[in-house]
Each structure stands twice: as structure tokens, then as C-alpha cells.
Amino acid sequence: MVRTSITPETTQIIAGTRRILLANPRGFCAGVRRAIDAVEQALELHGAPVYVRRAIVHNRDVVERLKQRGAVFVQEIDEMPPGAVAVLSAHGSARGVKLAAQNRGIRVLDAICPLVAKIHAEVEDWYRMGRHVLLIGHQGHPEIVGTLGQLPAGAVSVVSRPDDLAVIDIPRNIAVAYAVQTTFALRDAQEMIEAIRTRYDDVAAPRASDICYATTNRQRAIETIAGKADLVLVVGDATSSNACRLVEVAQGAG
Ligand code: SF4
């Protein structure tokens, strides 16, 4: 087996008659690693059980390993006993979740990814400035649910394609701002931002892109590979937004 690096985004392995291209970078992002570390550190510090609200990572092997060490995965705070130690996921959690934990005397370790925390702070600022927030993302995704949960109902509209702007029907003269789900596909976000700028007179934008570098550099890497491969395999979970975007990018590249 011969292993060589053919571009910064691609490693090549020659195995018999088969040529395998590996995307660079690949694997967990820093935000997810940080969340896994938070569960492991909580187990070391407080002992088992440590409760984890929702999936900390879309990877069954990691989840099983954490379960064996004493992590208990639940969907909601009311499934945790009062006084428990709980880790909240990298996707970020609605304010109501933290309040529910506080009311049950639960000690919370918030493993929110710093980039998601930046988006929460931004949407709060815009709301305070009197802007309606257009959140570009996939309705129902945990990160979107968490971001929506930072502001009162009606302050944010979730949009994922240009046609959605007609459906939400916010008048043109209303001051708006947009934020983007960290794992949204770069091209789709650009299309959405253009549509927002065309439709509204006063649009505020994030100071820096909301789309995560770990997401964009993996999308670029798979785009490079897709043009050179007969088959692209994305090793991931169907519930992972990142994995689904990689499949779409590979399909888009043929
Ligand atoms: S924002 Fe990026 S680094 Fe943070 S958890 Fe999501 S994909 Fe990972």
C-alpha cells in the first residue's frame, strides 16, 4: 500500500488495483471534540452518571464509549434527576432549556461551540437594535432550534431558500439582519444572502461569516475529490448536517 499527498485537500492511497482518495481535512471538527472532552472531563470530575442532553456527536462508536463510562443520553431536562450534572451539546441550547435545568437544581456544563455562541450574541444584539432576524438554516435542526430559543417568538424567521422570503412576508421597509447556520452549504447561503439584499432596503450582516471554517474546508476538500473519483463515500450519520452537506457537494460536483 502506497500513501502520498497529491494536493493539500487530498491524500492518495494505492491499494492493489484500487486508488483511494482521502479528503483533507476530515473527521470531527474542533467544536465536537470540545464537547466530547467536556463529557469526559465531567465524568472524571464528578463521576458517573453524567447526563447529556441530545446527541453530543453523530457517531455511534463515540456515544457507546461514553455510555460505557457512565454518560446517560436523554432528550429533555425533565428526564434528569434533580441535582444531576448535565452537559449541553455543541449545537447550543435555547434559554428555556437552561432555565429548566436551573429550576431542577441541575449543574450545567454548556459545551456550546464558540462559533454558535457568537451567533447567539449577534442575534440578541440585532433584536435589541429593533431588527427582525432572518436566520438562514434548516428548520428543526438543533442549532436552529437553539438560536431561535434565544429570542421571543416572532423575532426570528427561519429561511432556507429564496422562495421562503415570500412566504414569511416581512415588509420591505422593515430593518432586517441575517445570520447563517454554521453548517449551511456555502453556495446556498450566498444565494440566500443575495435574495435578502434584493428584497430588503436595510440589511445588517454578521461582521464575519457565520459558516464554520471546519464546514467549508471539508466541503472544498470533497469537491476536489469528487471530480477525480468514480464513487464518493461520506462516512457520517444521516442526521448530521455536515455529513448531508458533504453528500450534496459531492453530488453537485458530479
Ligand atoms: S460550528 Fe463548526 S466547529 Fe462548531 S460544532 Fe459546528 S461544525 Fe463544529
PDB file of C-alpha atoms and ligand atoms in Angstrom:
ATOM      1  CA  MET A   1       0.000   0.000   0.000  1.00  0.00           C
ATOM      2  CA  VAL A   2       1.451   3.379  -1.024  1.00  0.00           C
ATOM      3  CA  ARG A   3       0.270   6.609   0.576  1.00  0.00           C
ATOM      4  CA  THR A   4       1.034  10.025  -0.962  1.00  0.00           C
ATOM      5  CA  SER A   5      -0.265  13.548  -0.641  1.00  0.00           C
ATOM      6  CA  ILE A   6      -1.343  14.819  -4.088  1.00  0.00           C
ATOM      7  CA  THR A   7      -2.901  18.184  -3.111  1.00  0.00           C
ATOM      8  CA  PRO A   8      -3.393  19.912   0.275  1.00  0.00           C
ATOM      9  CA  GLU A   9      -7.006  18.628   0.165  1.00  0.00           C
ATOM     10  CA  THR A  10      -6.289  15.062  -0.955  1.00  0.00           C
ATOM     11  CA  THR A  11      -4.227  12.090   0.170  1.00  0.00           C
ATOM     12  CA  GLN A  12      -3.914   9.165  -2.229  1.00  0.00           C
ATOM     13  CA  ILE A  13      -3.625   5.521  -1.205  1.00  0.00           C
ATOM     14  CA  ILE A  14      -2.784   2.895  -3.834  1.00  0.00           C
ATOM     15  CA  ALA A  15      -4.114  -0.473  -2.583  1.00  0.00           C
ATOM     16  CA  GLY A  16      -3.731  -3.229  -5.189  1.00  0.00           C
ATOM     17  CA  THR A  17      -5.500  -2.030  -8.342  1.00  0.00           C
ATOM     18  CA  ARG A  18      -7.661   0.419  -6.426  1.00  0.00           C
ATOM     19  CA  ARG A  19      -6.860   4.090  -5.893  1.00  0.00           C
ATOM     20  CA  ILE A  20      -8.441   5.628  -2.801  1.00  0.00           C
ATOM     21  CA  LEU A  21      -8.521   9.394  -2.334  1.00  0.00           C
ATOM     22  CA  LEU A  22      -8.899  10.672   1.229  1.00  0.00           C
ATOM     23  CA  ALA A  23     -10.240  14.164   1.789  1.00  0.00           C
ATOM     24  CA  ASN A  24      -8.101  16.519   3.887  1.00  0.00           C
ATOM     25  CA  PRO A  25      -9.270  17.691   6.362  1.00  0.00           C
ATOM     26  CA  ARG A  26     -11.805  15.113   7.519  1.00  0.00           C
ATOM     27  CA  GLY A  27     -13.264  13.868  10.786  1.00  0.00           C
ATOM     28  CA  PHE A  28     -14.599  15.695  13.826  1.00  0.00           C
ATOM     29  CA  CYS A  29     -14.430  19.468  13.998  1.00  0.00           C
ATOM     30  CA  ALA A  30     -12.909  21.278  16.986  1.00  0.00           C
ATOM     31  CA  GLY A  31     -16.374  22.130  18.376  1.00  0.00           C
ATOM     32  CA  VAL A  32     -17.430  18.492  18.574  1.00  0.00           C
ATOM     33  CA  ARG A  33     -14.068  17.396  20.037  1.00  0.00           C
ATOM     34  CA  ARG A  34     -14.503  20.074  22.692  1.00  0.00           C
ATOM     35  CA  ALA A  35     -17.983  18.743  23.542  1.00  0.00           C
ATOM     36  CA  ILE A  36     -16.728  15.148  23.803  1.00  0.00           C
ATOM     37  CA  ASP A  37     -13.890  16.379  26.058  1.00  0.00           C
ATOM     38  CA  ALA A  38     -16.471  18.179  28.230  1.00  0.00           C
ATOM     39  CA  VAL A  39     -18.337  14.897  28.831  1.00  0.00           C
ATOM     40  CA  GLU A  40     -15.105  13.026  29.581  1.00  0.00           C
ATOM     41  CA  GLN A  41     -13.897  15.735  31.966  1.00  0.00           C
ATOM     42  CA  ALA A  42     -17.288  15.841  33.708  1.00  0.00           C
ATOM     43  CA  LEU A  43     -17.083  12.068  34.222  1.00  0.00           C
ATOM     44  CA  GLU A  44     -13.581  12.366  35.678  1.00  0.00           C
ATOM     45  CA  LEU A  45     -14.506  15.288  37.910  1.00  0.00           C
ATOM     46  CA  HIS A  46     -17.982  14.314  39.123  1.00  0.00           C
ATOM     47  CA  GLY A  47     -18.072  10.553  38.458  1.00  0.00           C
ATOM     48  CA  ALA A  48     -20.937   8.701  36.748  1.00  0.00           C
ATOM     49  CA  PRO A  49     -23.648   9.361  35.834  1.00  0.00           C
ATOM     50  CA  VAL A  50     -23.221  12.474  33.741  1.00  0.00           C
ATOM     51  CA  TYR A  51     -26.328  13.357  31.740  1.00  0.00           C
ATOM     52  CA  VAL A  52     -26.038  14.570  28.156  1.00  0.00           C
ATOM     53  CA  ARG A  53     -28.966  16.347  26.537  1.00  0.00           C
ATOM     54  CA  ARG A  54     -29.390  15.188  22.927  1.00  0.00           C
ATOM     55  CA  ALA A  55     -26.627  13.758  20.707  1.00  0.00           C
ATOM     56  CA  ILE A  56     -23.236  15.192  21.618  1.00  0.00           C
ATOM     57  CA  VAL A  57     -21.873  13.820  18.335  1.00  0.00           C
ATOM     58  CA  HIS A  58     -23.422  11.948  15.397  1.00  0.00           C
ATOM     59  CA  ASN A  59     -21.178   8.918  15.872  1.00  0.00           C
ATOM     60  CA  ARG A  60     -22.450   5.706  17.475  1.00  0.00           C
ATOM     61  CA  ASP A  61     -18.994   4.416  18.471  1.00  0.00           C
ATOM     62  CA  VAL A  62     -18.205   7.567  20.443  1.00  0.00           C
ATOM     63  CA  VAL A  63     -21.660   7.599  22.031  1.00  0.00           C
ATOM     64  CA  GLU A  64     -21.308   3.921  23.037  1.00  0.00           C
ATOM     65  CA  ARG A  65     -17.850   4.544  24.539  1.00  0.00           C
ATOM     66  CA  LEU A  66     -19.194   7.467  26.580  1.00  0.00           C
ATOM     67  CA  LYS A  67     -22.188   5.381  27.693  1.00  0.00           C
ATOM     68  CA  GLN A  68     -19.850   2.669  28.935  1.00  0.00           C
ATOM     69  CA  ARG A  69     -18.009   5.280  31.008  1.00  0.00           C
ATOM     70  CA  GLY A  70     -21.270   6.431  32.606  1.00  0.00           C
ATOM     71  CA  ALA A  71     -22.752   9.063  30.311  1.00  0.00           C
ATOM     72  CA  VAL A  72     -26.543   8.938  30.087  1.00  0.00           C
ATOM     73  CA  PHE A  73     -28.059  10.399  26.921  1.00  0.00           C
ATOM     74  CA  VAL A  74     -31.514  11.943  27.225  1.00  0.00           C
ATOM     75  CA  GLN A  75     -33.734  14.140  25.097  1.00  0.00           C
ATOM     76  CA  GLU A  76     -35.004  16.599  27.698  1.00  0.00           C
ATOM     77  CA  ILE A  77     -34.020  18.118  31.044  1.00  0.00           C
ATOM     78  CA  ASP A  78     -37.042  16.578  32.832  1.00  0.00           C
ATOM     79  CA  GLU A  79     -35.532  13.126  32.207  1.00  0.00           C
ATOM     80  CA  MET A  80     -32.617  14.050  34.533  1.00  0.00           C
ATOM     81  CA  PRO A  81     -32.904  13.693  38.303  1.00  0.00           C
ATOM     82  CA  PRO A  82     -32.736  16.912  40.380  1.00  0.00           C
ATOM     83  CA  GLY A  83     -29.132  17.847  41.234  1.00  0.00           C
ATOM     84  CA  ALA A  84     -27.653  15.875  38.308  1.00  0.00           C
ATOM     85  CA  VAL A  85     -24.603  17.002  36.322  1.00  0.00           C
ATOM     86  CA  ALA A  86     -25.513  17.706  32.702  1.00  0.00           C
ATOM     87  CA  VAL A  87     -23.630  18.575  29.520  1.00  0.00           C
ATOM     88  CA  LEU A  88     -25.411  20.592  26.817  1.00  0.00           C
ATOM     89  CA  SER A  89     -24.427  19.981  23.221  1.00  0.00           C
ATOM     90  CA  ALA A  90     -22.148  21.922  20.857  1.00  0.00           C
ATOM     91  CA  HIS A  91     -25.219  22.906  18.780  1.00  0.00           C
ATOM     92  CA  GLY A  92     -26.268  25.353  21.521  1.00  0.00           C
ATOM     93  CA  SER A  93     -29.427  25.284  23.615  1.00  0.00           C
ATOM     94  CA  ALA A  94     -32.468  27.517  23.929  1.00  0.00           C
ATOM     95  CA  ARG A  95     -32.707  29.755  27.011  1.00  0.00           C
ATOM     96  CA  GLY A  96     -35.701  27.719  28.173  1.00  0.00           C
ATOM     97  CA  VAL A  97     -33.513  24.602  28.421  1.00  0.00           C
ATOM     98  CA  LYS A  98     -31.045  26.293  30.791  1.00  0.00           C
ATOM     99  CA  LEU A  99     -33.896  27.720  32.821  1.00  0.00           C
ATOM    100  CA  ALA A 100     -35.494  24.266  33.146  1.00  0.00           C
ATOM    101  CA  ALA A 101     -32.121  22.887  34.330  1.00  0.00           C
ATOM    102  CA  GLN A 102     -31.741  25.701  36.858  1.00  0.00           C
ATOM    103  CA  ASN A 103     -35.245  25.015  38.213  1.00  0.00           C
ATOM    104  CA  ARG A 104     -34.308  21.356  38.794  1.00  0.00           C
ATOM    105  CA  GLY A 105     -31.015  22.259  40.522  1.00  0.00           C
ATOM    106  CA  ILE A 106     -29.040  20.655  37.695  1.00  0.00           C
ATOM    107  CA  ARG A 107     -25.376  21.604  37.355  1.00  0.00           C
ATOM    108  CA  VAL A 108     -24.930  22.507  33.696  1.00  0.00           C
ATOM    109  CA  LEU A 109     -21.742  22.373  31.641  1.00  0.00           C
ATOM    110  CA  ASP A 110     -22.577  24.135  28.392  1.00  0.00           C
ATOM    111  CA  ALA A 111     -20.435  22.661  25.596  1.00  0.00           C
ATOM    112  CA  ILE A 112     -21.787  25.150  23.043  1.00  0.00           C
ATOM    113  CA  CYS A 113     -19.328  25.687  20.193  1.00  0.00           C
ATOM    114  CA  PRO A 114     -17.837  29.216  20.412  1.00  0.00           C
ATOM    115  CA  LEU A 115     -18.970  29.928  16.836  1.00  0.00           C
ATOM    116  CA  VAL A 116     -22.588  29.104  17.705  1.00  0.00           C
ATOM    117  CA  ALA A 117     -22.273  31.256  20.860  1.00  0.00           C
ATOM    118  CA  LYS A 118     -21.124  34.134  18.607  1.00  0.00           C
ATOM    119  CA  ILE A 119     -24.314  33.749  16.516  1.00  0.00           C
ATOM    120  CA  HIS A 120     -26.467  33.764  19.679  1.00  0.00           C
ATOM    121  CA  ALA A 121     -24.803  37.025  20.772  1.00  0.00           C
ATOM    122  CA  GLU A 122     -25.285  38.553  17.301  1.00  0.00           C
ATOM    123  CA  VAL A 123     -28.990  37.764  17.020  1.00  0.00           C
ATOM    124  CA  GLU A 124     -29.561  39.196  20.512  1.00  0.00           C
ATOM    125  CA  ASP A 125     -27.769  42.427  19.510  1.00  0.00           C
ATOM    126  CA  TRP A 126     -29.872  42.778  16.377  1.00  0.00           C
ATOM    127  CA  TYR A 127     -33.056  42.141  18.275  1.00  0.00           C
ATOM    128  CA  ARG A 128     -32.100  44.856  20.784  1.00  0.00           C
ATOM    129  CA  MET A 129     -31.441  47.206  17.851  1.00  0.00           C
ATOM    130  CA  GLY A 130     -35.002  46.595  16.632  1.00  0.00           C
ATOM    131  CA  ARG A 131     -34.147  44.450  13.617  1.00  0.00           C
ATOM    132  CA  HIS A 132     -36.100  41.403  12.501  1.00  0.00           C
ATOM    133  CA  VAL A 133     -33.686  38.466  12.245  1.00  0.00           C
ATOM    134  CA  LEU A 134     -33.660  36.232   9.153  1.00  0.00           C
ATOM    135  CA  LEU A 135     -32.000  33.001  10.190  1.00  0.00           C
ATOM    136  CA  ILE A 136     -30.684  31.128   7.153  1.00  0.00           C
ATOM    137  CA  GLY A 137     -30.803  27.459   8.086  1.00  0.00           C
ATOM    138  CA  HIS A 138     -32.700  24.199   8.141  1.00  0.00           C
ATOM    139  CA  GLN A 139     -35.946  24.356  10.101  1.00  0.00           C
ATOM    140  CA  GLY A 140     -35.862  21.889  13.007  1.00  0.00           C
ATOM    141  CA  HIS A 141     -32.061  21.441  13.071  1.00  0.00           C
ATOM    142  CA  PRO A 142     -30.853  21.516  16.725  1.00  0.00           C
ATOM    143  CA  GLU A 143     -28.628  24.556  16.105  1.00  0.00           C
ATOM    144  CA  ILE A 144     -31.568  26.475  14.613  1.00  0.00           C
ATOM    145  CA  VAL A 145     -33.847  25.441  17.479  1.00  0.00           C
ATOM    146  CA  GLY A 146     -31.212  26.678  19.959  1.00  0.00           C
ATOM    147  CA  THR A 147     -30.731  30.017  18.155  1.00  0.00           C
ATOM    148  CA  LEU A 148     -34.492  30.588  17.849  1.00  0.00           C
ATOM    149  CA  GLY A 149     -34.702  29.953  21.582  1.00  0.00           C
ATOM    150  CA  GLN A 150     -32.528  32.999  22.375  1.00  0.00           C
ATOM    151  CA  LEU A 151     -35.258  35.465  21.356  1.00  0.00           C
ATOM    152  CA  PRO A 152     -39.010  35.829  21.875  1.00  0.00           C
ATOM    153  CA  ALA A 153     -41.324  34.054  19.422  1.00  0.00           C
ATOM    154  CA  GLY A 154     -41.795  36.040  16.207  1.00  0.00           C
ATOM    155  CA  ALA A 155     -38.462  37.901  16.448  1.00  0.00           C
ATOM    156  CA  VAL A 156     -36.733  35.480  14.069  1.00  0.00           C
ATOM    157  CA  SER A 157     -37.834  33.880  10.777  1.00  0.00           C
ATOM    158  CA  VAL A 158     -36.059  30.776   9.502  1.00  0.00           C
ATOM    159  CA  VAL A 159     -35.430  30.752   5.753  1.00  0.00           C
ATOM    160  CA  SER A 160     -33.569  28.183   3.693  1.00  0.00           C
ATOM    161  CA  ARG A 161     -34.349  29.119   0.066  1.00  0.00           C
ATOM    162  CA  PRO A 162     -35.197  32.413  -1.698  1.00  0.00           C
ATOM    163  CA  ASP A 163     -38.897  31.442  -2.096  1.00  0.00           C
ATOM    164  CA  ASP A 164     -39.210  31.389   1.715  1.00  0.00           C
ATOM    165  CA  LEU A 165     -38.902  35.196   1.760  1.00  0.00           C
ATOM    166  CA  ALA A 166     -42.277  35.493   0.032  1.00  0.00           C
ATOM    167  CA  VAL A 167     -43.823  33.028   2.481  1.00  0.00           C
ATOM    168  CA  ILE A 168     -42.664  34.859   5.643  1.00  0.00           C
ATOM    169  CA  ASP A 169     -43.879  38.129   4.053  1.00  0.00           C
ATOM    170  CA  ILE A 170     -41.864  40.632   6.149  1.00  0.00           C
ATOM    171  CA  PRO A 171     -42.421  44.106   4.556  1.00  0.00           C
ATOM    172  CA  ARG A 172     -39.555  45.527   2.505  1.00  0.00           C
ATOM    173  CA  ASN A 173     -39.129  48.635   4.689  1.00  0.00           C
ATOM    174  CA  ILE A 174     -38.576  46.652   7.920  1.00  0.00           C
ATOM    175  CA  ALA A 175     -34.941  46.702   9.111  1.00  0.00           C
ATOM    176  CA  VAL A 176     -33.622  43.148   8.989  1.00  0.00           C
ATOM    177  CA  ALA A 177     -30.404  41.297   9.808  1.00  0.00           C
ATOM    178  CA  TYR A 178     -29.360  37.835   8.816  1.00  0.00           C
ATOM    179  CA  ALA A 179     -27.458  35.021  10.469  1.00  0.00           C
ATOM    180  CA  VAL A 180     -26.466  31.693   8.923  1.00  0.00           C
ATOM    181  CA  GLN A 181     -26.488  28.163  10.363  1.00  0.00           C
ATOM    182  CA  THR A 182     -22.815  27.222  10.817  1.00  0.00           C
ATOM    183  CA  THR A 183     -23.160  24.077   8.696  1.00  0.00           C
ATOM    184  CA  PHE A 184     -25.199  25.577   5.843  1.00  0.00           C
ATOM    185  CA  ALA A 185     -23.754  24.992   2.346  1.00  0.00           C
ATOM    186  CA  LEU A 186     -21.650  27.977   1.319  1.00  0.00           C
ATOM    187  CA  ARG A 187     -23.187  28.397  -2.156  1.00  0.00           C
ATOM    188  CA  ASP A 188     -26.766  28.095  -0.870  1.00  0.00           C
ATOM    189  CA  ALA A 189     -26.025  30.709   1.802  1.00  0.00           C
ATOM    190  CA  GLN A 190     -24.613  33.097  -0.813  1.00  0.00           C
ATOM    191  CA  GLU A 191     -27.752  32.680  -2.942  1.00  0.00           C
ATOM    192  CA  MET A 192     -29.946  33.333   0.101  1.00  0.00           C
ATOM    193  CA  ILE A 193     -27.968  36.442   1.128  1.00  0.00           C
ATOM    194  CA  GLU A 194     -28.295  37.883  -2.391  1.00  0.00           C
ATOM    195  CA  ALA A 195     -32.068  37.298  -2.301  1.00  0.00           C
ATOM    196  CA  ILE A 196     -32.292  39.055   1.099  1.00  0.00           C
ATOM    197  CA  ARG A 197     -30.274  42.034  -0.146  1.00  0.00           C
ATOM    198  CA  THR A 198     -32.508  42.293  -3.228  1.00  0.00           C
ATOM    199  CA  ARG A 199     -35.741  42.161  -1.242  1.00  0.00           C
ATOM    200  CA  TYR A 200     -34.982  44.432   1.758  1.00  0.00           C
ATOM    201  CA  ASP A 201     -33.797  48.045   1.925  1.00  0.00           C
ATOM    202  CA  ASP A 202     -31.937  47.881   5.237  1.00  0.00           C
ATOM    203  CA  VAL A 203     -29.958  44.679   5.815  1.00  0.00           C
ATOM    204  CA  ALA A 204     -27.379  44.156   8.575  1.00  0.00           C
ATOM    205  CA  ALA A 205     -24.837  41.379   8.121  1.00  0.00           C
ATOM    206  CA  PRO A 206     -22.599  39.454  10.539  1.00  0.00           C
ATOM    207  CA  ARG A 207     -19.128  41.015  10.960  1.00  0.00           C
ATOM    208  CA  ALA A 208     -17.540  37.720   9.939  1.00  0.00           C
ATOM    209  CA  SER A 209     -19.055  34.743   8.150  1.00  0.00           C
ATOM    210  CA  ASP A 210     -21.207  32.509  10.353  1.00  0.00           C
ATOM    211  CA  ILE A 211     -20.379  29.461   8.272  1.00  0.00           C
ATOM    212  CA  CYS A 212     -17.863  27.385  10.103  1.00  0.00           C
ATOM    213  CA  TYR A 213     -14.373  27.014   8.674  1.00  0.00           C
ATOM    214  CA  ALA A 214     -14.424  23.319   9.596  1.00  0.00           C
ATOM    215  CA  THR A 215     -17.535  23.007   7.418  1.00  0.00           C
ATOM    216  CA  THR A 216     -16.257  24.986   4.416  1.00  0.00           C
ATOM    217  CA  ASN A 217     -12.806  23.406   4.287  1.00  0.00           C
ATOM    218  CA  ARG A 218     -14.338  19.895   4.367  1.00  0.00           C
ATOM    219  CA  GLN A 219     -16.783  20.914   1.605  1.00  0.00           C
ATOM    220  CA  ARG A 220     -13.900  22.258  -0.516  1.00  0.00           C
ATOM    221  CA  ALA A 221     -11.898  19.075   0.063  1.00  0.00           C
ATOM    222  CA  ILE A 222     -14.744  16.809  -1.042  1.00  0.00           C
ATOM    223  CA  GLU A 223     -15.414  18.989  -4.081  1.00  0.00           C
ATOM    224  CA  THR A 224     -11.762  18.465  -5.108  1.00  0.00           C
ATOM    225  CA  ILE A 225     -12.072  14.695  -4.723  1.00  0.00           C
ATOM    226  CA  ALA A 226     -15.481  14.305  -6.366  1.00  0.00           C
ATOM    227  CA  GLY A 227     -14.212  15.410  -9.764  1.00  0.00           C
ATOM    228  CA  LYS A 228     -11.492  12.744  -9.674  1.00  0.00           C
ATOM    229  CA  ALA A 229     -13.422   9.785  -8.232  1.00  0.00           C
ATOM    230  CA  ASP A 230     -15.923   7.259  -9.633  1.00  0.00           C
ATOM    231  CA  LEU A 231     -17.573   6.926  -6.238  1.00  0.00           C
ATOM    232  CA  VAL A 232     -17.537   9.183  -3.175  1.00  0.00           C
ATOM    233  CA  LEU A 233     -18.282   7.643   0.208  1.00  0.00           C
ATOM    234  CA  VAL A 234     -19.118  10.032   3.038  1.00  0.00           C
ATOM    235  CA  VAL A 235     -18.641   8.286   6.369  1.00  0.00           C
ATOM    236  CA  GLY A 236     -21.172  10.005   8.595  1.00  0.00           C
ATOM    237  CA  ASP A 237     -24.642   9.943  10.049  1.00  0.00           C
ATOM    238  CA  ALA A 238     -27.793  10.814   8.105  1.00  0.00           C
ATOM    239  CA  THR A 239     -28.798  13.139  10.974  1.00  0.00           C
ATOM    240  CA  SER A 240     -25.539  15.116  10.719  1.00  0.00           C
ATOM    241  CA  SER A 241     -25.971  18.371   8.807  1.00  0.00           C
ATOM    242  CA  ASN A 242     -22.249  18.388   7.980  1.00  0.00           C
ATOM    243  CA  ALA A 243     -22.372  14.851   6.542  1.00  0.00           C
ATOM    244  CA  CYS A 244     -25.508  15.642   4.491  1.00  0.00           C
ATOM    245  CA  ARG A 245     -23.914  18.812   3.065  1.00  0.00           C
ATOM    246  CA  LEU A 246     -20.831  16.783   2.046  1.00  0.00           C
ATOM    247  CA  VAL A 247     -23.075  14.370   0.132  1.00  0.00           C
ATOM    248  CA  GLU A 248     -24.796  17.304  -1.625  1.00  0.00           C
ATOM    249  CA  VAL A 249     -21.485  18.960  -2.504  1.00  0.00           C
ATOM    250  CA  ALA A 250     -20.140  15.659  -3.915  1.00  0.00           C
ATOM    251  CA  GLN A 251     -23.323  15.142  -5.954  1.00  0.00           C
ATOM    252  CA  GLY A 252     -23.159  18.749  -7.187  1.00  0.00           C
ATOM    253  CA  ALA A 253     -19.584  18.139  -8.352  1.00  0.00           C
ATOM    254  CA  GLY A 254     -20.773  15.162 -10.367  1.00  0.00           C
TER     255      GLY A 254
HETATM  256  S1  SF4 B   1     -19.735  25.394  14.339  1.00  0.00           S
HETATM  257 FE1  SF4 B   1     -18.171  24.249  13.265  1.00  0.00          FE
HETATM  258  S2  SF4 B   1     -16.642  23.787  14.841  1.00  0.00           S
HETATM  259 FE2  SF4 B   1     -18.533  24.394  15.888  1.00  0.00          FE
HETATM  260  S3  SF4 B   1     -19.612  22.473  16.286  1.00  0.00           S
HETATM  261 FE3  SF4 B   1     -20.427  23.284  14.368  1.00  0.00          FE
HETATM  262  S4  SF4 B   1     -19.209  22.328  12.740  1.00  0.00           S
HETATM  263 FE4  SF4 B   1     -18.098  22.074  14.685  1.00  0.00          FE
END
